[in-house]
Coordinates of C-alpha atoms in Angstrom, one line a residue:
M1 CA -77.0 -13.6 -153.7
K2 CA -75.1 -10.8 -155.4
H3 CA -71.9 -11.2 -157.3
V4 CA -69.7 -8.2 -158.4
T5 CA -67.5 -9.3 -161.2
H6 CA -68.2 -6.6 -163.7
I7 CA -69.2 -3.0 -163.6
K8 CA -72.7 -3.9 -164.9
D9 CA -73.3 -5.7 -161.6
L10 CA -73.2 -2.2 -160.1
G11 CA -74.4 0.1 -162.8
P12 CA -74.1 3.9 -162.4
A13 CA -76.2 3.9 -159.2
G14 CA -74.2 1.2 -157.6
V15 CA -70.9 2.8 -158.6
E16 CA -72.1 6.0 -156.9
A17 CA -73.2 4.2 -153.8
V18 CA -69.9 2.4 -153.4
L19 CA -67.8 5.5 -154.1
S20 CA -69.8 7.6 -151.7
Q21 CA -69.4 5.0 -149.0
A22 CA -65.7 4.7 -149.7
E23 CA -65.2 8.4 -149.4
A24 CA -67.2 8.6 -146.1
W25 CA -65.3 5.6 -144.5
K26 CA -62.0 7.0 -145.7
K27 CA -62.7 10.1 -143.6
K28 CA -64.0 8.2 -140.6
A29 CA -63.3 4.5 -140.5
P30 CA -66.2 2.3 -139.6
G31 CA -66.1 -0.4 -136.9
A32 CA -65.6 -4.1 -137.6
L33 CA -67.6 -4.6 -140.8
F34 CA -66.8 -8.3 -141.3
P35 CA -66.6 -9.9 -137.8
G36 CA -66.1 -13.7 -138.1
S37 CA -66.3 -13.6 -141.9
I38 CA -63.8 -15.2 -144.3
L39 CA -62.9 -14.1 -147.8
G40 CA -61.5 -17.0 -149.9
M41 CA -59.1 -15.5 -152.5
V42 CA -58.3 -17.7 -155.5
F43 CA -55.4 -16.5 -157.5
F44 CA -54.7 -17.9 -161.0
N45 CA -52.2 -15.0 -161.5
P46 CA -49.8 -12.9 -159.4
S47 CA -50.8 -9.9 -157.4
L48 CA -49.3 -7.2 -155.1
R49 CA -51.9 -4.5 -154.5
T50 CA -54.9 -6.7 -155.0
R51 CA -53.9 -9.4 -152.6
T52 CA -52.6 -7.0 -149.9
S53 CA -55.5 -4.6 -150.1
F54 CA -58.3 -7.3 -150.0
E55 CA -56.5 -9.1 -147.1
A56 CA -56.1 -5.8 -145.2
V57 CA -59.8 -5.0 -145.7
M58 CA -60.8 -8.3 -144.1
L59 CA -58.3 -8.1 -141.2
R60 CA -59.1 -4.5 -140.4
G61 CA -62.8 -5.3 -140.6
G62 CA -62.6 -8.1 -138.0
G63 CA -62.6 -10.9 -140.5
N64 CA -60.0 -13.1 -142.2
A65 CA -58.8 -14.1 -145.6
I66 CA -57.6 -17.5 -147.0
I67 CA -55.1 -17.2 -149.9
L68 CA -55.2 -20.0 -152.6
D69 CA -52.6 -19.9 -155.4
V70 CA -53.8 -22.1 -158.2
G71 CA -51.1 -24.5 -159.3
A72 CA -48.9 -23.6 -156.3
G73 CA -50.1 -25.6 -153.4
V74 CA -53.6 -25.8 -154.9
W75 CA -54.7 -28.1 -157.7
K76 CA -54.8 -26.7 -161.2
L77 CA -58.4 -26.0 -162.0
E78 CA -60.5 -26.9 -165.1
H79 CA -63.4 -24.6 -166.0
R80 CA -64.5 -26.0 -169.4
E81 CA -67.7 -28.0 -169.3
G82 CA -67.4 -31.4 -171.0
A83 CA -63.6 -31.3 -170.8
V84 CA -61.7 -34.6 -170.9
M85 CA -59.4 -34.0 -167.9
N86 CA -56.4 -36.0 -169.0
L87 CA -53.8 -33.2 -168.7
D88 CA -52.5 -31.3 -165.6
R89 CA -55.8 -29.8 -164.4
A90 CA -56.8 -32.2 -161.6
E91 CA -60.0 -30.6 -160.3
H92 CA -63.0 -29.0 -162.0
L93 CA -64.7 -25.8 -160.8
K94 CA -68.0 -27.7 -160.7
E95 CA -66.7 -29.2 -157.5
A96 CA -64.1 -26.7 -156.4
A97 CA -66.3 -23.6 -156.4
P98 CA -69.2 -25.2 -154.3
V99 CA -66.7 -26.9 -152.0
L100 CA -64.9 -23.6 -151.3
S101 CA -68.3 -22.0 -150.7
R102 CA -68.8 -24.4 -147.7
F103 CA -65.7 -22.9 -146.0
V104 CA -65.9 -19.2 -146.7
D105 CA -68.4 -16.4 -146.8
M106 CA -67.2 -14.7 -150.0
L107 CA -65.0 -15.7 -152.9
G108 CA -62.5 -13.4 -154.7
V109 CA -61.1 -14.6 -158.0
R110 CA -58.1 -13.2 -160.0
T111 CA -57.8 -14.7 -163.5
F112 CA -56.1 -12.9 -166.4
S113 CA -56.9 -13.3 -170.1
Q114 CA -55.7 -16.7 -171.4
G115 CA -54.5 -15.1 -174.6
G116 CA -57.3 -16.5 -176.8
G117 CA -58.3 -13.2 -178.2
D118 CA -60.9 -10.5 -177.7
E119 CA -63.9 -12.7 -178.2
E120 CA -62.8 -15.3 -175.6
D121 CA -62.1 -12.4 -173.2
E122 CA -65.5 -11.0 -173.7
V123 CA -67.0 -14.4 -172.6
D124 CA -64.8 -14.2 -169.5
P125 CA -65.0 -18.0 -169.0
I126 CA -63.3 -18.6 -165.7
I127 CA -64.9 -15.8 -163.6
N128 CA -68.3 -16.7 -165.0
A129 CA -67.7 -20.3 -164.1
F130 CA -67.2 -19.2 -160.5
R131 CA -70.4 -17.2 -160.7
K132 CA -72.3 -20.3 -162.0
W133 CA -71.0 -22.8 -159.5
A134 CA -70.2 -20.9 -156.3
T135 CA -72.9 -20.7 -153.6
V136 CA -71.5 -17.5 -151.9
P137 CA -71.0 -14.0 -153.4
V138 CA -68.1 -13.7 -155.9
V139 CA -66.0 -10.6 -156.3
S140 CA -63.6 -10.0 -159.2
M141 CA -60.0 -9.4 -158.3
E142 CA -59.4 -8.9 -162.1
S143 CA -60.6 -11.2 -164.9
A144 CA -60.1 -11.4 -168.6
R145 CA -62.7 -8.7 -169.4
E146 CA -62.5 -6.3 -166.5
H147 CA -60.8 -5.2 -163.3
P148 CA -63.8 -3.4 -161.6
C149 CA -62.0 -2.7 -158.3
Q150 CA -59.3 -0.9 -160.2
G151 CA -61.8 1.2 -162.1
L152 CA -63.6 2.2 -158.9
A153 CA -60.3 3.2 -157.3
D154 CA -59.5 5.3 -160.4
V155 CA -62.7 7.2 -160.2
L156 CA -62.4 7.7 -156.4
T157 CA -59.0 9.3 -157.1
L158 CA -60.5 11.6 -159.7
R159 CA -63.3 12.6 -157.2
E160 CA -60.7 13.3 -154.5
T161 CA -58.5 15.4 -156.9
F162 CA -61.2 17.4 -158.7
G163 CA -64.3 17.2 -156.4
S164 CA -66.7 16.0 -159.0
T165 CA -66.4 13.7 -162.1
K166 CA -69.5 15.1 -163.9
K167 CA -68.4 16.3 -167.3
L168 CA -64.8 16.0 -166.2
P169 CA -62.6 15.7 -169.3
V170 CA -60.3 12.6 -168.9
T171 CA -58.0 10.9 -171.4
L172 CA -57.4 7.1 -171.6
T173 CA -54.3 6.8 -173.7
W174 CA -52.6 3.6 -175.0
A175 CA -49.0 3.3 -174.0
P176 CA -46.2 1.0 -175.3
H177 CA -45.0 -2.2 -173.7
I178 CA -42.6 -5.1 -174.3
K179 CA -45.6 -7.5 -174.8
P180 CA -49.3 -7.3 -175.5
L181 CA -51.3 -6.9 -172.3
P182 CA -54.9 -7.7 -171.6
K183 CA -57.7 -5.1 -171.9
A184 CA -59.2 -5.6 -168.5
V185 CA -57.9 -2.3 -167.0
P186 CA -58.6 0.0 -169.9
N187 CA -62.0 -1.6 -170.2
S188 CA -62.7 -0.9 -166.5
F189 CA -61.5 2.7 -166.6
L190 CA -63.7 3.4 -169.6
L191 CA -66.7 1.8 -168.0
S192 CA -66.2 3.3 -164.6
A193 CA -65.5 6.8 -165.8
A194 CA -68.5 6.7 -168.1
A195 CA -70.7 5.5 -165.2
A196 CA -69.4 8.4 -163.2
G197 CA -70.3 10.9 -165.9
C198 CA -66.9 11.8 -167.2
E199 CA -66.1 13.2 -170.7
V200 CA -63.9 10.3 -171.7
R201 CA -61.4 10.6 -174.7
V202 CA -59.8 7.3 -175.7
A203 CA -56.6 7.5 -177.8
H204 CA -54.8 4.5 -179.3
P205 CA -53.0 3.6 -182.5
P206 CA -55.0 1.9 -185.3
G207 CA -55.7 -1.7 -184.6
F208 CA -55.9 -1.4 -180.8
E209 CA -59.7 -0.9 -180.6
L210 CA -61.5 -2.0 -177.5
H211 CA -64.3 -4.6 -177.9
P212 CA -67.5 -3.3 -179.4
A213 CA -69.6 -4.7 -176.5
V214 CA -67.4 -2.8 -174.0
R215 CA -67.8 0.4 -176.0
A216 CA -71.6 -0.1 -176.3
E217 CA -71.9 -0.6 -172.5
A218 CA -69.8 2.5 -171.8
E219 CA -71.9 4.5 -174.2
A220 CA -75.0 3.4 -172.4
Y221 CA -73.5 4.6 -169.0
A222 CA -72.4 7.9 -170.5
K223 CA -75.9 8.5 -171.8
A224 CA -77.4 7.8 -168.4
T225 CA -75.0 10.0 -166.5
G226 CA -74.6 12.9 -168.9
G227 CA -71.0 11.9 -169.8
S228 CA -69.6 11.4 -173.3
I229 CA -67.0 9.2 -175.1
T230 CA -64.9 9.9 -178.1
Y231 CA -62.2 7.8 -179.8
T232 CA -59.2 9.0 -181.8
H233 CA -55.9 7.7 -183.1
E234 CA -54.3 11.1 -182.3
Q235 CA -53.0 11.3 -178.8
D236 CA -52.6 15.1 -178.9
E237 CA -56.2 15.5 -179.8
A238 CA -57.4 13.5 -176.8
L239 CA -55.1 15.3 -174.4
A240 CA -56.2 18.9 -175.2
G241 CA -57.8 20.4 -172.1
S242 CA -57.9 17.0 -170.3
R243 CA -57.9 17.2 -166.5
A244 CA -56.6 13.6 -166.1
V245 CA -54.4 11.4 -168.2
Y246 CA -54.7 7.7 -167.7
A247 CA -52.0 5.7 -169.4
K248 CA -52.2 1.9 -170.0
S249 CA -50.9 -0.5 -172.5
W250 CA -53.0 -3.2 -174.1
G251 CA -52.6 -5.6 -177.0
P252 CA -53.8 -5.2 -180.6
T253 CA -57.4 -6.2 -181.5
A254 CA -56.3 -9.3 -183.5
A255 CA -53.5 -10.3 -181.2
A256 CA -54.4 -14.0 -181.4
A257 CA -53.6 -13.8 -185.2
F258 CA -50.1 -12.4 -184.7
S259 CA -46.9 -14.3 -183.9
P260 CA -45.1 -13.2 -180.8
N261 CA -42.4 -11.5 -182.9
D262 CA -45.0 -9.7 -185.0
V263 CA -46.7 -8.3 -181.9
T264 CA -43.4 -7.2 -180.3
A265 CA -42.5 -5.4 -183.5
L266 CA -45.9 -3.7 -183.7
L267 CA -45.7 -2.5 -180.1
A268 CA -42.2 -1.2 -180.6
S269 CA -43.3 0.8 -183.6
Y270 CA -45.4 3.0 -181.4
S271 CA -42.8 3.8 -178.7
G272 CA -43.6 7.5 -179.2
W273 CA -46.8 7.1 -177.4
M274 CA -45.0 6.7 -174.0
P275 CA -46.2 9.6 -171.7
T276 CA -43.5 12.2 -170.9
L277 CA -43.8 15.7 -169.4
R278 CA -44.1 17.0 -172.9
T279 CA -47.1 14.7 -173.3
M280 CA -48.6 16.0 -170.1
S281 CA -48.0 19.6 -171.2
R282 CA -50.7 19.1 -173.9
A283 CA -53.3 18.5 -171.2
A284 CA -54.8 21.0 -168.8
K285 CA -52.3 22.8 -166.5
D286 CA -53.7 21.0 -163.4
A287 CA -53.9 17.6 -165.1
A288 CA -53.3 14.5 -162.9
F289 CA -51.6 11.4 -164.1
L290 CA -53.0 8.0 -163.4
H291 CA -51.8 4.4 -163.9
C292 CA -53.0 1.2 -162.3
L293 CA -49.5 -0.2 -161.6
P294 CA -47.3 -2.2 -162.0
V295 CA -45.6 0.0 -164.6
R296 CA -42.4 -0.5 -166.6
R297 CA -40.6 2.8 -166.1
N298 CA -39.2 4.4 -169.3
V299 CA -41.0 1.8 -171.5
E300 CA -44.6 2.4 -170.7
V301 CA -44.3 5.7 -168.8
A302 CA -41.3 8.0 -168.3
D303 CA -39.7 8.5 -164.9
E304 CA -40.3 12.2 -165.1
V305 CA -44.1 11.7 -165.2
L306 CA -44.2 9.0 -162.5
D307 CA -42.0 11.1 -160.2
H308 CA -43.8 14.4 -160.9
P309 CA -46.1 16.0 -158.3
S310 CA -49.1 15.6 -160.7
S311 CA -48.7 11.8 -160.5
R312 CA -51.5 10.1 -158.4
V313 CA -50.4 6.5 -158.9
V314 CA -49.7 5.8 -155.2
D315 CA -52.9 7.5 -154.1
E316 CA -54.8 5.5 -156.7
A317 CA -53.3 2.3 -155.4
G318 CA -54.1 3.2 -151.8
N319 CA -57.7 3.8 -152.8
R320 CA -58.0 0.1 -153.7
F321 CA -58.4 -0.6 -149.9
H322 CA -61.2 2.0 -149.5
V323 CA -63.3 1.0 -152.5
Q324 CA -62.9 -2.7 -151.8
R325 CA -64.1 -2.3 -148.2
A326 CA -67.1 -0.4 -149.4
L327 CA -67.7 -2.9 -152.3
L328 CA -67.6 -6.0 -150.1
H329 CA -70.0 -4.4 -147.7
W330 CA -72.3 -3.4 -150.5
M331 CA -72.1 -6.9 -152.0
R332 CA -73.0 -8.6 -148.8
S333 CA -75.8 -6.2 -148.0
Q334 CA -77.3 -6.9 -151.4
S335 CA -77.0 -10.6 -150.8
L336 CA -78.9 -10.7 -147.5

């Protein structure tokens, strides 16, 4: 049984296999890939693109999807082993995951960071609890550590725009926000781009470093694929000659140690990092702009960038369908 909850479940070879299949099926749609199959989708957090795209994959593939919103029509779920369940979490994943596995052929799980800090997010407790107790393949629809489907869609967009990602210079730049956001998306872009052989430049203010384990994993992928990774606190340095600019906000490394007011003030102090057309002018002339969405206009990214012809954010979102169709098929074929 094969789960895909992190990029390491694919590795560079798996990333290439999924992206190649996604490209091929985007050009010529396959037949019904999932006849009679059911994907159970467990949402601890809201969704627009993820929910719609996964459901569309199943329906267009001849299957179906069951949507479960935790705490809204579904019991709140406990994941901690040994927990004394005397609060509002009425059911434990030790029972919920195997029970759901009796009804569906695959499980998708969406569970954001719980705000306990980088070390807790690195453990990724809820998605890994599903991996432990489910008896059908589990796919991540975003977890505390990663959003692998988003990372795959990002790289597919780069391939469609530039033809190849080998040695492609791309910039992952931090962007401001009204609150600290999880690191799942920047982690996944870094890991996926490294696995695809990109030359990745990561730019962020001091104190916003990604977790050492994520950086080490990305370095290993870059070494295997001929890519490279550099880090800088200077946005202009990272942008020079870059063919793609990926903007995303994320919280400070020690966010758990800050009060909410402290974090808000810290984020506001770096408002100059918001991408504008002037920002884009520092990259290559044909540079594409990427963002995972949703995006707070004129806080995280300026209107003039999102509305510019160089923006690929809608194409990027549309590619979620194509990579997820290929990914679910790959996961099931590896589980046979």
